[in-house]
Amino acid sequence: MSGLTLQSTITFSDGKKVPALGFGALNQPDAKSTILEALKVGYRQIDGAQMYENEEACGAAIRESGIPREDIFATSKIASGHRGHGHDNVTKGVDESLAKWGLTYLDLFLIHDPLDKALRLESYKALLDAQAAGKIKSVGVSNYGVKHLEEIKKAGYPLPVVNQIELHPFLQQREIAAYCKANNIIIQAYCPIIRGASHPNIDALAKKYNKDPAQVLIRWSLQKGYIPLPKSATPSRILSNTKVYDFELTDEDIASLDELEQNKPCSWNPVNVD
Protein backbone atom coordinates (compact mmCIF):
# COMPACT_ATOMS: atom_id res chain seq x y z
CA MET A 1 0.00 0.00 0.00
CA SER A 2 2.01 2.92 -1.27
CA GLY A 3 0.85 6.47 -0.77
CA LEU A 4 -0.18 5.89 2.84
CA THR A 5 -0.23 8.80 5.27
CA LEU A 6 -1.28 9.23 8.89
CA GLN A 7 -4.58 10.55 7.51
CA SER A 8 -5.24 7.46 5.36
CA THR A 9 -8.48 5.58 5.93
CA ILE A 10 -9.90 2.16 5.12
CA THR A 11 -13.53 1.66 4.12
CA PHE A 12 -15.58 -0.99 5.92
CA SER A 13 -18.09 -3.22 4.15
CA ASP A 14 -20.85 -1.02 5.62
CA GLY A 15 -19.37 2.07 3.96
CA LYS A 16 -17.95 3.67 7.11
CA LYS A 17 -14.34 4.87 7.07
CA VAL A 18 -11.75 4.11 9.74
CA PRO A 19 -8.22 5.50 10.14
CA ALA A 20 -5.64 3.02 8.86
CA LEU A 21 -3.61 3.31 12.07
CA GLY A 22 -5.10 3.12 15.55
CA PHE A 23 -3.94 3.62 19.12
CA GLY A 24 -4.55 0.91 21.68
CA ALA A 25 -5.69 2.54 24.92
CA LEU A 26 -3.86 1.31 28.00
CA ASN A 27 -5.46 0.13 31.21
CA GLN A 28 -5.80 2.64 33.99
CA PRO A 29 -4.06 4.63 35.43
CA ASP A 30 -2.10 5.62 32.30
CA ALA A 31 -4.91 5.62 29.78
CA LYS A 32 -5.96 9.26 29.72
CA SER A 33 -2.52 10.85 29.46
CA THR A 34 -1.37 8.46 26.74
CA ILE A 35 -4.54 8.96 24.69
CA LEU A 36 -4.14 12.72 24.92
CA GLU A 37 -0.55 12.32 23.70
CA ALA A 38 -1.68 10.06 20.86
CA LEU A 39 -4.32 12.53 19.73
CA LYS A 40 -1.80 15.36 19.94
CA VAL A 41 0.61 13.63 17.54
CA GLY A 42 -2.07 12.72 15.02
CA TYR A 43 -3.80 9.44 15.87
CA ARG A 44 -7.51 9.61 15.20
CA GLN A 45 -8.58 6.09 16.14
CA ILE A 46 -8.78 5.13 19.83
CA ASP A 47 -9.37 1.50 20.79
CA GLY A 48 -10.81 0.97 24.28
CA ALA A 49 -12.69 -1.83 26.04
CA GLN A 50 -14.92 -2.57 28.98
CA MET A 51 -12.46 -5.24 30.12
CA TYR A 52 -9.62 -2.71 30.37
CA GLU A 53 -11.68 -0.31 32.51
CA ASN A 54 -10.45 2.59 30.40
CA GLU A 55 -13.67 3.88 28.87
CA GLU A 56 -13.98 6.92 31.16
CA ALA A 57 -10.37 7.84 30.38
CA CYS A 58 -10.95 7.46 26.64
CA GLY A 59 -13.95 9.77 26.72
CA ALA A 60 -12.26 12.33 28.95
CA ALA A 61 -9.23 12.45 26.65
CA ILE A 62 -11.43 12.97 23.59
CA ARG A 63 -13.24 15.86 25.27
CA GLU A 64 -10.07 17.47 26.59
CA SER A 65 -8.26 17.14 23.26
CA GLY A 66 -10.38 19.86 21.68
CA ILE A 67 -10.63 17.75 18.51
CA PRO A 68 -14.16 17.56 17.06
CA ARG A 69 -15.90 14.32 18.03
CA GLU A 70 -16.63 13.46 14.40
CA ASP A 71 -12.89 13.49 13.63
CA ILE A 72 -12.13 10.73 16.16
CA PHE A 73 -12.96 7.06 15.62
CA ALA A 74 -13.88 5.51 18.97
CA THR A 75 -14.05 1.75 19.59
CA SER A 76 -15.11 -0.29 22.59
CA LYS A 77 -15.78 -3.96 23.29
CA ILE A 78 -18.32 -6.00 25.22
CA ALA A 79 -16.53 -7.97 27.92
CA SER A 80 -17.13 -11.56 28.95
CA GLY A 81 -17.19 -12.75 32.52
CA HIS A 82 -19.17 -10.93 35.18
CA ARG A 83 -20.61 -8.42 32.72
CA GLY A 84 -22.21 -11.24 30.82
CA HIS A 85 -23.24 -11.83 27.25
CA GLY A 86 -26.78 -12.31 26.04
CA HIS A 87 -29.12 -9.80 24.39
CA ASP A 88 -30.22 -7.93 27.51
CA ASN A 89 -26.76 -7.79 29.06
CA VAL A 90 -25.14 -6.57 25.85
CA THR A 91 -27.83 -3.96 25.33
CA LYS A 92 -27.29 -2.71 28.87
CA GLY A 93 -23.51 -2.91 28.39
CA VAL A 94 -23.62 -0.68 25.31
CA ASP A 95 -25.60 1.93 27.24
CA GLU A 96 -23.15 1.74 30.15
CA SER A 97 -20.21 2.17 27.79
CA LEU A 98 -21.76 5.20 26.12
CA ALA A 99 -22.26 6.75 29.56
CA LYS A 100 -18.66 6.07 30.55
CA TRP A 101 -17.28 7.47 27.30
CA GLY A 102 -19.68 10.40 27.65
CA LEU A 103 -20.65 10.05 23.98
CA THR A 104 -23.92 9.74 22.11
CA TYR A 105 -22.52 7.04 19.83
CA LEU A 106 -19.47 4.84 19.34
CA ASP A 107 -18.00 4.29 15.90
CA LEU A 108 -17.32 0.59 16.41
CA PHE A 109 -18.37 -1.94 19.02
CA LEU A 110 -16.88 -5.43 19.18
CA ILE A 111 -17.62 -8.66 20.97
CA HIS A 112 -14.30 -9.04 22.78
CA ASP A 113 -14.03 -12.81 22.41
CA PRO A 114 -15.96 -15.92 21.32
CA LEU A 115 -15.71 -17.71 24.69
CA ASP A 116 -19.44 -17.75 25.50
CA LYS A 117 -20.60 -20.29 22.95
CA ALA A 118 -24.22 -20.43 24.09
CA LEU A 119 -24.74 -16.67 23.82
CA ARG A 120 -22.46 -15.62 20.95
CA LEU A 121 -25.19 -15.13 18.37
CA GLU A 122 -27.59 -13.52 20.81
CA SER A 123 -24.88 -11.07 21.84
CA TYR A 124 -24.04 -10.30 18.22
CA LYS A 125 -27.73 -9.66 17.45
CA ALA A 126 -27.82 -7.19 20.36
CA LEU A 127 -25.00 -5.21 18.74
CA LEU A 128 -26.86 -5.19 15.43
CA ASP A 129 -29.90 -3.86 17.27
CA ALA A 130 -27.78 -1.17 18.95
CA GLN A 131 -26.50 -0.22 15.51
CA ALA A 132 -30.06 0.06 14.20
CA ALA A 133 -30.85 2.29 17.18
CA GLY A 134 -27.98 4.64 16.26
CA LYS A 135 -25.94 3.90 19.38
CA ILE A 136 -23.05 2.41 17.42
CA LYS A 137 -22.02 2.97 13.81
CA SER A 138 -20.41 -0.38 13.00
CA VAL A 139 -20.41 -3.89 14.47
CA GLY A 140 -17.38 -6.13 14.77
CA VAL A 141 -15.81 -8.99 16.70
CA SER A 142 -12.48 -9.77 18.28
CA ASN A 143 -10.49 -12.99 18.62
CA TYR A 144 -12.88 -14.83 16.27
CA GLY A 145 -11.69 -17.83 14.31
CA VAL A 146 -13.14 -18.96 11.00
CA LYS A 147 -15.71 -21.24 12.66
CA HIS A 148 -17.02 -18.35 14.76
CA LEU A 149 -17.36 -16.13 11.70
CA GLU A 150 -19.06 -18.96 9.81
CA GLU A 151 -21.51 -19.28 12.68
CA ILE A 152 -22.60 -15.68 12.10
CA LYS A 153 -22.92 -16.23 8.36
CA LYS A 154 -24.96 -19.42 8.77
CA ALA A 155 -27.32 -17.61 11.15
CA GLY A 156 -28.11 -15.17 8.35
CA TYR A 157 -26.67 -12.10 10.06
CA PRO A 158 -24.43 -9.62 8.24
CA LEU A 159 -20.80 -10.42 8.82
CA PRO A 160 -18.81 -8.09 11.07
CA VAL A 161 -16.91 -5.26 9.44
CA VAL A 162 -13.89 -6.00 11.66
CA ASN A 163 -12.19 -8.94 13.31
CA GLN A 164 -9.61 -7.70 15.80
CA ILE A 165 -6.98 -10.39 16.43
CA GLU A 166 -3.41 -10.72 17.57
CA LEU A 167 -1.40 -10.55 14.37
CA HIS A 168 2.29 -9.98 13.61
CA PRO A 169 5.05 -11.88 11.78
CA PHE A 170 5.35 -14.48 14.59
CA LEU A 171 1.57 -15.13 14.53
CA GLN A 172 0.12 -14.45 11.09
CA GLN A 173 -3.28 -16.15 11.52
CA ARG A 174 -3.20 -17.05 7.84
CA GLU A 175 -6.43 -19.06 7.71
CA ILE A 176 -8.35 -16.32 9.50
CA ALA A 177 -6.71 -13.61 7.40
CA ALA A 178 -7.61 -15.39 4.16
CA TYR A 179 -11.23 -15.84 5.27
CA CYS A 180 -11.52 -12.20 6.29
CA LYS A 181 -10.07 -11.01 2.99
CA ALA A 182 -12.46 -13.21 1.01
CA ASN A 183 -15.43 -11.93 3.02
CA ASN A 184 -14.49 -8.22 3.13
CA ILE A 185 -13.80 -8.23 6.88
CA ILE A 186 -11.06 -5.81 7.91
CA ILE A 187 -8.46 -7.13 10.33
CA GLN A 188 -7.35 -4.94 13.20
CA ALA A 189 -4.03 -6.23 14.48
CA TYR A 190 -3.35 -6.04 18.19
CA CYS A 191 0.14 -6.65 19.58
CA PRO A 192 1.48 -5.57 16.15
CA ILE A 193 4.94 -4.84 17.55
CA ILE A 194 5.10 -8.18 19.41
CA ARG A 195 5.54 -6.41 22.76
CA GLY A 196 9.07 -5.45 21.85
CA ALA A 197 10.25 -8.87 20.69
CA SER A 198 12.58 -8.91 17.69
CA HIS A 199 14.44 -11.14 15.24
CA PRO A 200 17.50 -10.72 13.01
CA ASN A 201 15.25 -10.30 9.94
CA ILE A 202 13.39 -7.46 11.63
CA ASP A 203 16.60 -5.88 12.85
CA ALA A 204 18.12 -6.07 9.37
CA LEU A 205 15.19 -4.16 7.90
CA ALA A 206 15.33 -1.61 10.69
CA LYS A 207 18.98 -1.00 9.82
CA LYS A 208 18.25 -0.91 6.08
CA TYR A 209 15.66 1.87 6.46
CA ASN A 210 17.17 3.58 9.50
CA LYS A 211 14.03 2.76 11.48
CA ASP A 212 13.39 0.96 14.72
CA PRO A 213 11.93 -2.58 14.77
CA ALA A 214 8.50 -1.35 15.89
CA GLN A 215 8.26 0.95 12.88
CA VAL A 216 9.16 -1.92 10.53
CA LEU A 217 6.48 -4.12 12.09
CA ILE A 218 3.81 -1.42 11.90
CA ARG A 219 4.71 -0.80 8.26
CA TRP A 220 4.45 -4.55 7.52
CA SER A 221 0.96 -4.58 9.02
CA LEU A 222 -0.12 -1.49 7.06
CA GLN A 223 1.16 -2.91 3.77
CA LYS A 224 -0.73 -6.13 4.45
CA GLY A 225 -3.93 -4.09 4.61
CA TYR A 226 -4.39 -4.59 8.35
CA ILE A 227 -5.09 -1.84 10.88
CA PRO A 228 -2.31 -2.00 13.49
CA LEU A 229 -3.17 -0.91 17.03
CA PRO A 230 0.15 -0.24 18.77
CA LYS A 231 0.18 0.64 22.48
CA SER A 232 2.74 2.65 24.40
CA ALA A 233 2.96 4.65 27.61
CA THR A 234 6.07 6.54 26.41
CA PRO A 235 5.48 9.83 24.54
CA SER A 236 8.53 9.36 22.31
CA ARG A 237 7.29 5.90 21.30
CA ILE A 238 3.74 7.10 20.76
CA LEU A 239 5.19 9.59 18.28
CA SER A 240 7.72 7.29 16.64
CA ASN A 241 5.03 4.68 15.96
CA THR A 242 3.45 7.21 13.58
CA LYS A 243 6.69 7.73 11.64
CA VAL A 244 6.03 4.89 9.24
CA TYR A 245 5.04 6.77 6.09
CA ASP A 246 8.42 7.83 4.71
CA PHE A 247 9.53 4.35 3.65
CA GLU A 248 7.99 1.31 1.96
CA LEU A 249 8.93 -2.33 2.37
CA THR A 250 9.72 -4.17 -0.85
CA ASP A 251 8.21 -7.51 -1.79
CA GLU A 252 11.47 -9.12 -0.67
CA ASP A 253 11.29 -7.32 2.66
CA ILE A 254 7.73 -8.50 3.18
CA ALA A 255 8.76 -12.05 2.33
CA SER A 256 11.58 -11.94 4.89
CA LEU A 257 9.02 -11.07 7.57
CA ASP A 258 6.42 -13.53 6.30
CA GLU A 259 8.89 -16.37 6.81
CA LEU A 260 8.97 -15.68 10.56
CA GLU A 261 5.63 -17.43 11.16
CA GLN A 262 5.84 -19.47 14.38
CA ASN A 263 2.16 -19.62 15.41
CA LYS A 264 3.44 -17.93 18.55
CA PRO A 265 1.07 -15.57 20.39
CA CYS A 266 2.29 -13.07 22.95
CA SER A 267 -1.24 -12.51 24.28
CA TRP A 268 -4.30 -14.72 24.96
CA ASN A 269 -5.43 -15.44 21.35
CA PRO A 270 -8.61 -17.53 21.98
CA VAL A 271 -9.38 -18.00 18.27
CA ASN A 272 -9.66 -21.78 18.50
CA VAL A 273 -12.19 -22.15 21.34
CA ASP A 274 -15.37 -24.11 20.67
Coordinates of C-alpha atoms in Angstrom, one line a residue:
M1 CA 0.0 0.0 0.0
S2 CA 2.0 2.9 -1.3
G3 CA 0.9 6.5 -0.8
L4 CA -0.2 5.9 2.8
T5 CA -0.2 8.8 5.3
L6 CA -1.3 9.2 8.9
Q7 CA -4.6 10.6 7.5
S8 CA -5.2 7.5 5.4
T9 CA -8.5 5.6 5.9
I10 CA -9.9 2.2 5.1
T11 CA -13.5 1.7 4.1
F12 CA -15.6 -1.0 5.9
S13 CA -18.1 -3.2 4.2
D14 CA -20.9 -1.0 5.6
G15 CA -19.4 2.1 4.0
K16 CA -18.0 3.7 7.1
K17 CA -14.3 4.9 7.1
V18 CA -11.7 4.1 9.7
P19 CA -8.2 5.5 10.1
A20 CA -5.6 3.0 8.9
L21 CA -3.6 3.3 12.1
G22 CA -5.1 3.1 15.6
F23 CA -3.9 3.6 19.1
G24 CA -4.6 0.9 21.7
A25 CA -5.7 2.5 24.9
L26 CA -3.9 1.3 28.0
N27 CA -5.5 0.1 31.2
Q28 CA -5.8 2.6 34.0
P29 CA -4.1 4.6 35.4
D30 CA -2.1 5.6 32.3
A31 CA -4.9 5.6 29.8
K32 CA -6.0 9.3 29.7
S33 CA -2.5 10.8 29.5
T34 CA -1.4 8.5 26.7
I35 CA -4.5 9.0 24.7
L36 CA -4.1 12.7 24.9
E37 CA -0.6 12.3 23.7
A38 CA -1.7 10.1 20.9
L39 CA -4.3 12.5 19.7
K40 CA -1.8 15.4 19.9
V41 CA 0.6 13.6 17.5
G42 CA -2.1 12.7 15.0
Y43 CA -3.8 9.4 15.9
R44 CA -7.5 9.6 15.2
Q45 CA -8.6 6.1 16.1
I46 CA -8.8 5.1 19.8
D47 CA -9.4 1.5 20.8
G48 CA -10.8 1.0 24.3
A49 CA -12.7 -1.8 26.0
Q50 CA -14.9 -2.6 29.0
M51 CA -12.5 -5.2 30.1
Y52 CA -9.6 -2.7 30.4
E53 CA -11.7 -0.3 32.5
N54 CA -10.4 2.6 30.4
E55 CA -13.7 3.9 28.9
E56 CA -14.0 6.9 31.2
A57 CA -10.4 7.8 30.4
C58 CA -11.0 7.5 26.6
G59 CA -14.0 9.8 26.7
A60 CA -12.3 12.3 29.0
A61 CA -9.2 12.5 26.7
I62 CA -11.4 13.0 23.6
R63 CA -13.2 15.9 25.3
E64 CA -10.1 17.5 26.6
S65 CA -8.3 17.1 23.3
G66 CA -10.4 19.9 21.7
I67 CA -10.6 17.8 18.5
P68 CA -14.2 17.6 17.1
R69 CA -15.9 14.3 18.0
E70 CA -16.6 13.5 14.4
D71 CA -12.9 13.5 13.6
I72 CA -12.1 10.7 16.2
F73 CA -13.0 7.1 15.6
A74 CA -13.9 5.5 19.0
T75 CA -14.0 1.8 19.6
S76 CA -15.1 -0.3 22.6
K77 CA -15.8 -4.0 23.3
I78 CA -18.3 -6.0 25.2
A79 CA -16.5 -8.0 27.9
S80 CA -17.1 -11.6 29.0
G81 CA -17.2 -12.8 32.5
H82 CA -19.2 -10.9 35.2
R83 CA -20.6 -8.4 32.7
G84 CA -22.2 -11.2 30.8
H85 CA -23.2 -11.8 27.3
G86 CA -26.8 -12.3 26.0
H87 CA -29.1 -9.8 24.4
D88 CA -30.2 -7.9 27.5
N89 CA -26.8 -7.8 29.1
V90 CA -25.1 -6.6 25.9
T91 CA -27.8 -4.0 25.3
K92 CA -27.3 -2.7 28.9
G93 CA -23.5 -2.9 28.4
V94 CA -23.6 -0.7 25.3
D95 CA -25.6 1.9 27.2
E96 CA -23.1 1.7 30.1
S97 CA -20.2 2.2 27.8
L98 CA -21.8 5.2 26.1
A99 CA -22.3 6.8 29.6
K100 CA -18.7 6.1 30.5
W101 CA -17.3 7.5 27.3
G102 CA -19.7 10.4 27.6
L103 CA -20.6 10.0 24.0
T104 CA -23.9 9.7 22.1
Y105 CA -22.5 7.0 19.8
L106 CA -19.5 4.8 19.3
D107 CA -18.0 4.3 15.9
L108 CA -17.3 0.6 16.4
F109 CA -18.4 -1.9 19.0
L110 CA -16.9 -5.4 19.2
I111 CA -17.6 -8.7 21.0
H112 CA -14.3 -9.0 22.8
D113 CA -14.0 -12.8 22.4
P114 CA -16.0 -15.9 21.3
L115 CA -15.7 -17.7 24.7
D116 CA -19.4 -17.7 25.5
K117 CA -20.6 -20.3 23.0
A118 CA -24.2 -20.4 24.1
L119 CA -24.7 -16.7 23.8
R120 CA -22.5 -15.6 21.0
L121 CA -25.2 -15.1 18.4
E122 CA -27.6 -13.5 20.8
S123 CA -24.9 -11.1 21.8
Y124 CA -24.0 -10.3 18.2
K125 CA -27.7 -9.7 17.5
A126 CA -27.8 -7.2 20.4
L127 CA -25.0 -5.2 18.7
L128 CA -26.9 -5.2 15.4
D129 CA -29.9 -3.9 17.3
A130 CA -27.8 -1.2 19.0
Q131 CA -26.5 -0.2 15.5
A132 CA -30.1 0.1 14.2
A133 CA -30.9 2.3 17.2
G134 CA -28.0 4.6 16.3
K135 CA -25.9 3.9 19.4
I136 CA -23.1 2.4 17.4
K137 CA -22.0 3.0 13.8
S138 CA -20.4 -0.4 13.0
V139 CA -20.4 -3.9 14.5
G140 CA -17.4 -6.1 14.8
V141 CA -15.8 -9.0 16.7
S142 CA -12.5 -9.8 18.3
N143 CA -10.5 -13.0 18.6
Y144 CA -12.9 -14.8 16.3
G145 CA -11.7 -17.8 14.3
V146 CA -13.1 -19.0 11.0
K147 CA -15.7 -21.2 12.7
H148 CA -17.0 -18.4 14.8
L149 CA -17.4 -16.1 11.7
E150 CA -19.1 -19.0 9.8
E151 CA -21.5 -19.3 12.7
I152 CA -22.6 -15.7 12.1
K153 CA -22.9 -16.2 8.4
K154 CA -25.0 -19.4 8.8
A155 CA -27.3 -17.6 11.1
G156 CA -28.1 -15.2 8.3
Y157 CA -26.7 -12.1 10.1
P158 CA -24.4 -9.6 8.2
L159 CA -20.8 -10.4 8.8
P160 CA -18.8 -8.1 11.1
V161 CA -16.9 -5.3 9.4
V162 CA -13.9 -6.0 11.7
N163 CA -12.2 -8.9 13.3
Q164 CA -9.6 -7.7 15.8
I165 CA -7.0 -10.4 16.4
E166 CA -3.4 -10.7 17.6
L167 CA -1.4 -10.6 14.4
H168 CA 2.3 -10.0 13.6
P169 CA 5.1 -11.9 11.8
F170 CA 5.4 -14.5 14.6
L171 CA 1.6 -15.1 14.5
Q172 CA 0.1 -14.4 11.1
Q173 CA -3.3 -16.2 11.5
R174 CA -3.2 -17.0 7.8
E175 CA -6.4 -19.1 7.7
I176 CA -8.4 -16.3 9.5
A177 CA -6.7 -13.6 7.4
A178 CA -7.6 -15.4 4.2
Y179 CA -11.2 -15.8 5.3
C180 CA -11.5 -12.2 6.3
K181 CA -10.1 -11.0 3.0
A182 CA -12.5 -13.2 1.0
N183 CA -15.4 -11.9 3.0
N184 CA -14.5 -8.2 3.1
I185 CA -13.8 -8.2 6.9
I186 CA -11.1 -5.8 7.9
I187 CA -8.5 -7.1 10.3
Q188 CA -7.4 -4.9 13.2
A189 CA -4.0 -6.2 14.5
Y190 CA -3.3 -6.0 18.2
C191 CA 0.1 -6.6 19.6
P192 CA 1.5 -5.6 16.1
I193 CA 4.9 -4.8 17.5
I194 CA 5.1 -8.2 19.4
R195 CA 5.5 -6.4 22.8
G196 CA 9.1 -5.5 21.9
A197 CA 10.3 -8.9 20.7
S198 CA 12.6 -8.9 17.7
H199 CA 14.4 -11.1 15.2
P200 CA 17.5 -10.7 13.0
N201 CA 15.3 -10.3 9.9
I202 CA 13.4 -7.5 11.6
D203 CA 16.6 -5.9 12.8
A204 CA 18.1 -6.1 9.4
L205 CA 15.2 -4.2 7.9
A206 CA 15.3 -1.6 10.7
K207 CA 19.0 -1.0 9.8
K208 CA 18.2 -0.9 6.1
Y209 CA 15.7 1.9 6.5
N210 CA 17.2 3.6 9.5
K211 CA 14.0 2.8 11.5
D212 CA 13.4 1.0 14.7
P213 CA 11.9 -2.6 14.8
A214 CA 8.5 -1.4 15.9
Q215 CA 8.3 0.9 12.9
V216 CA 9.2 -1.9 10.5
L217 CA 6.5 -4.1 12.1
I218 CA 3.8 -1.4 11.9
R219 CA 4.7 -0.8 8.3
W220 CA 4.4 -4.5 7.5
S221 CA 1.0 -4.6 9.0
L222 CA -0.1 -1.5 7.1
Q223 CA 1.2 -2.9 3.8
K224 CA -0.7 -6.1 4.4
G225 CA -3.9 -4.1 4.6
Y226 CA -4.4 -4.6 8.4
I227 CA -5.1 -1.8 10.9
P228 CA -2.3 -2.0 13.5
L229 CA -3.2 -0.9 17.0
P230 CA 0.2 -0.2 18.8
K231 CA 0.2 0.6 22.5
S232 CA 2.7 2.7 24.4
A233 CA 3.0 4.7 27.6
T234 CA 6.1 6.5 26.4
P235 CA 5.5 9.8 24.5
S236 CA 8.5 9.4 22.3
R237 CA 7.3 5.9 21.3
I238 CA 3.7 7.1 20.8
L239 CA 5.2 9.6 18.3
S240 CA 7.7 7.3 16.6
N241 CA 5.0 4.7 16.0
T242 CA 3.4 7.2 13.6
K243 CA 6.7 7.7 11.6
V244 CA 6.0 4.9 9.2
Y245 CA 5.0 6.8 6.1
D246 CA 8.4 7.8 4.7
F247 CA 9.5 4.3 3.7
E248 CA 8.0 1.3 2.0
L249 CA 8.9 -2.3 2.4
T250 CA 9.7 -4.2 -0.8
D251 CA 8.2 -7.5 -1.8
E252 CA 11.5 -9.1 -0.7
D253 CA 11.3 -7.3 2.7
I254 CA 7.7 -8.5 3.2
A255 CA 8.8 -12.0 2.3
S256 CA 11.6 -11.9 4.9
L257 CA 9.0 -11.1 7.6
D258 CA 6.4 -13.5 6.3
E259 CA 8.9 -16.4 6.8
L260 CA 9.0 -15.7 10.6
E261 CA 5.6 -17.4 11.2
Q262 CA 5.8 -19.5 14.4
N263 CA 2.2 -19.6 15.4
K264 CA 3.4 -17.9 18.6
P265 CA 1.1 -15.6 20.4
C266 CA 2.3 -13.1 23.0
S267 CA -1.2 -12.5 24.3
W268 CA -4.3 -14.7 25.0
N269 CA -5.4 -15.4 21.4
P270 CA -8.6 -17.5 22.0
V271 CA -9.4 -18.0 18.3
N272 CA -9.7 -21.8 18.5
V273 CA -12.2 -22.1 21.3
D274 CA -15.4 -24.1 20.7

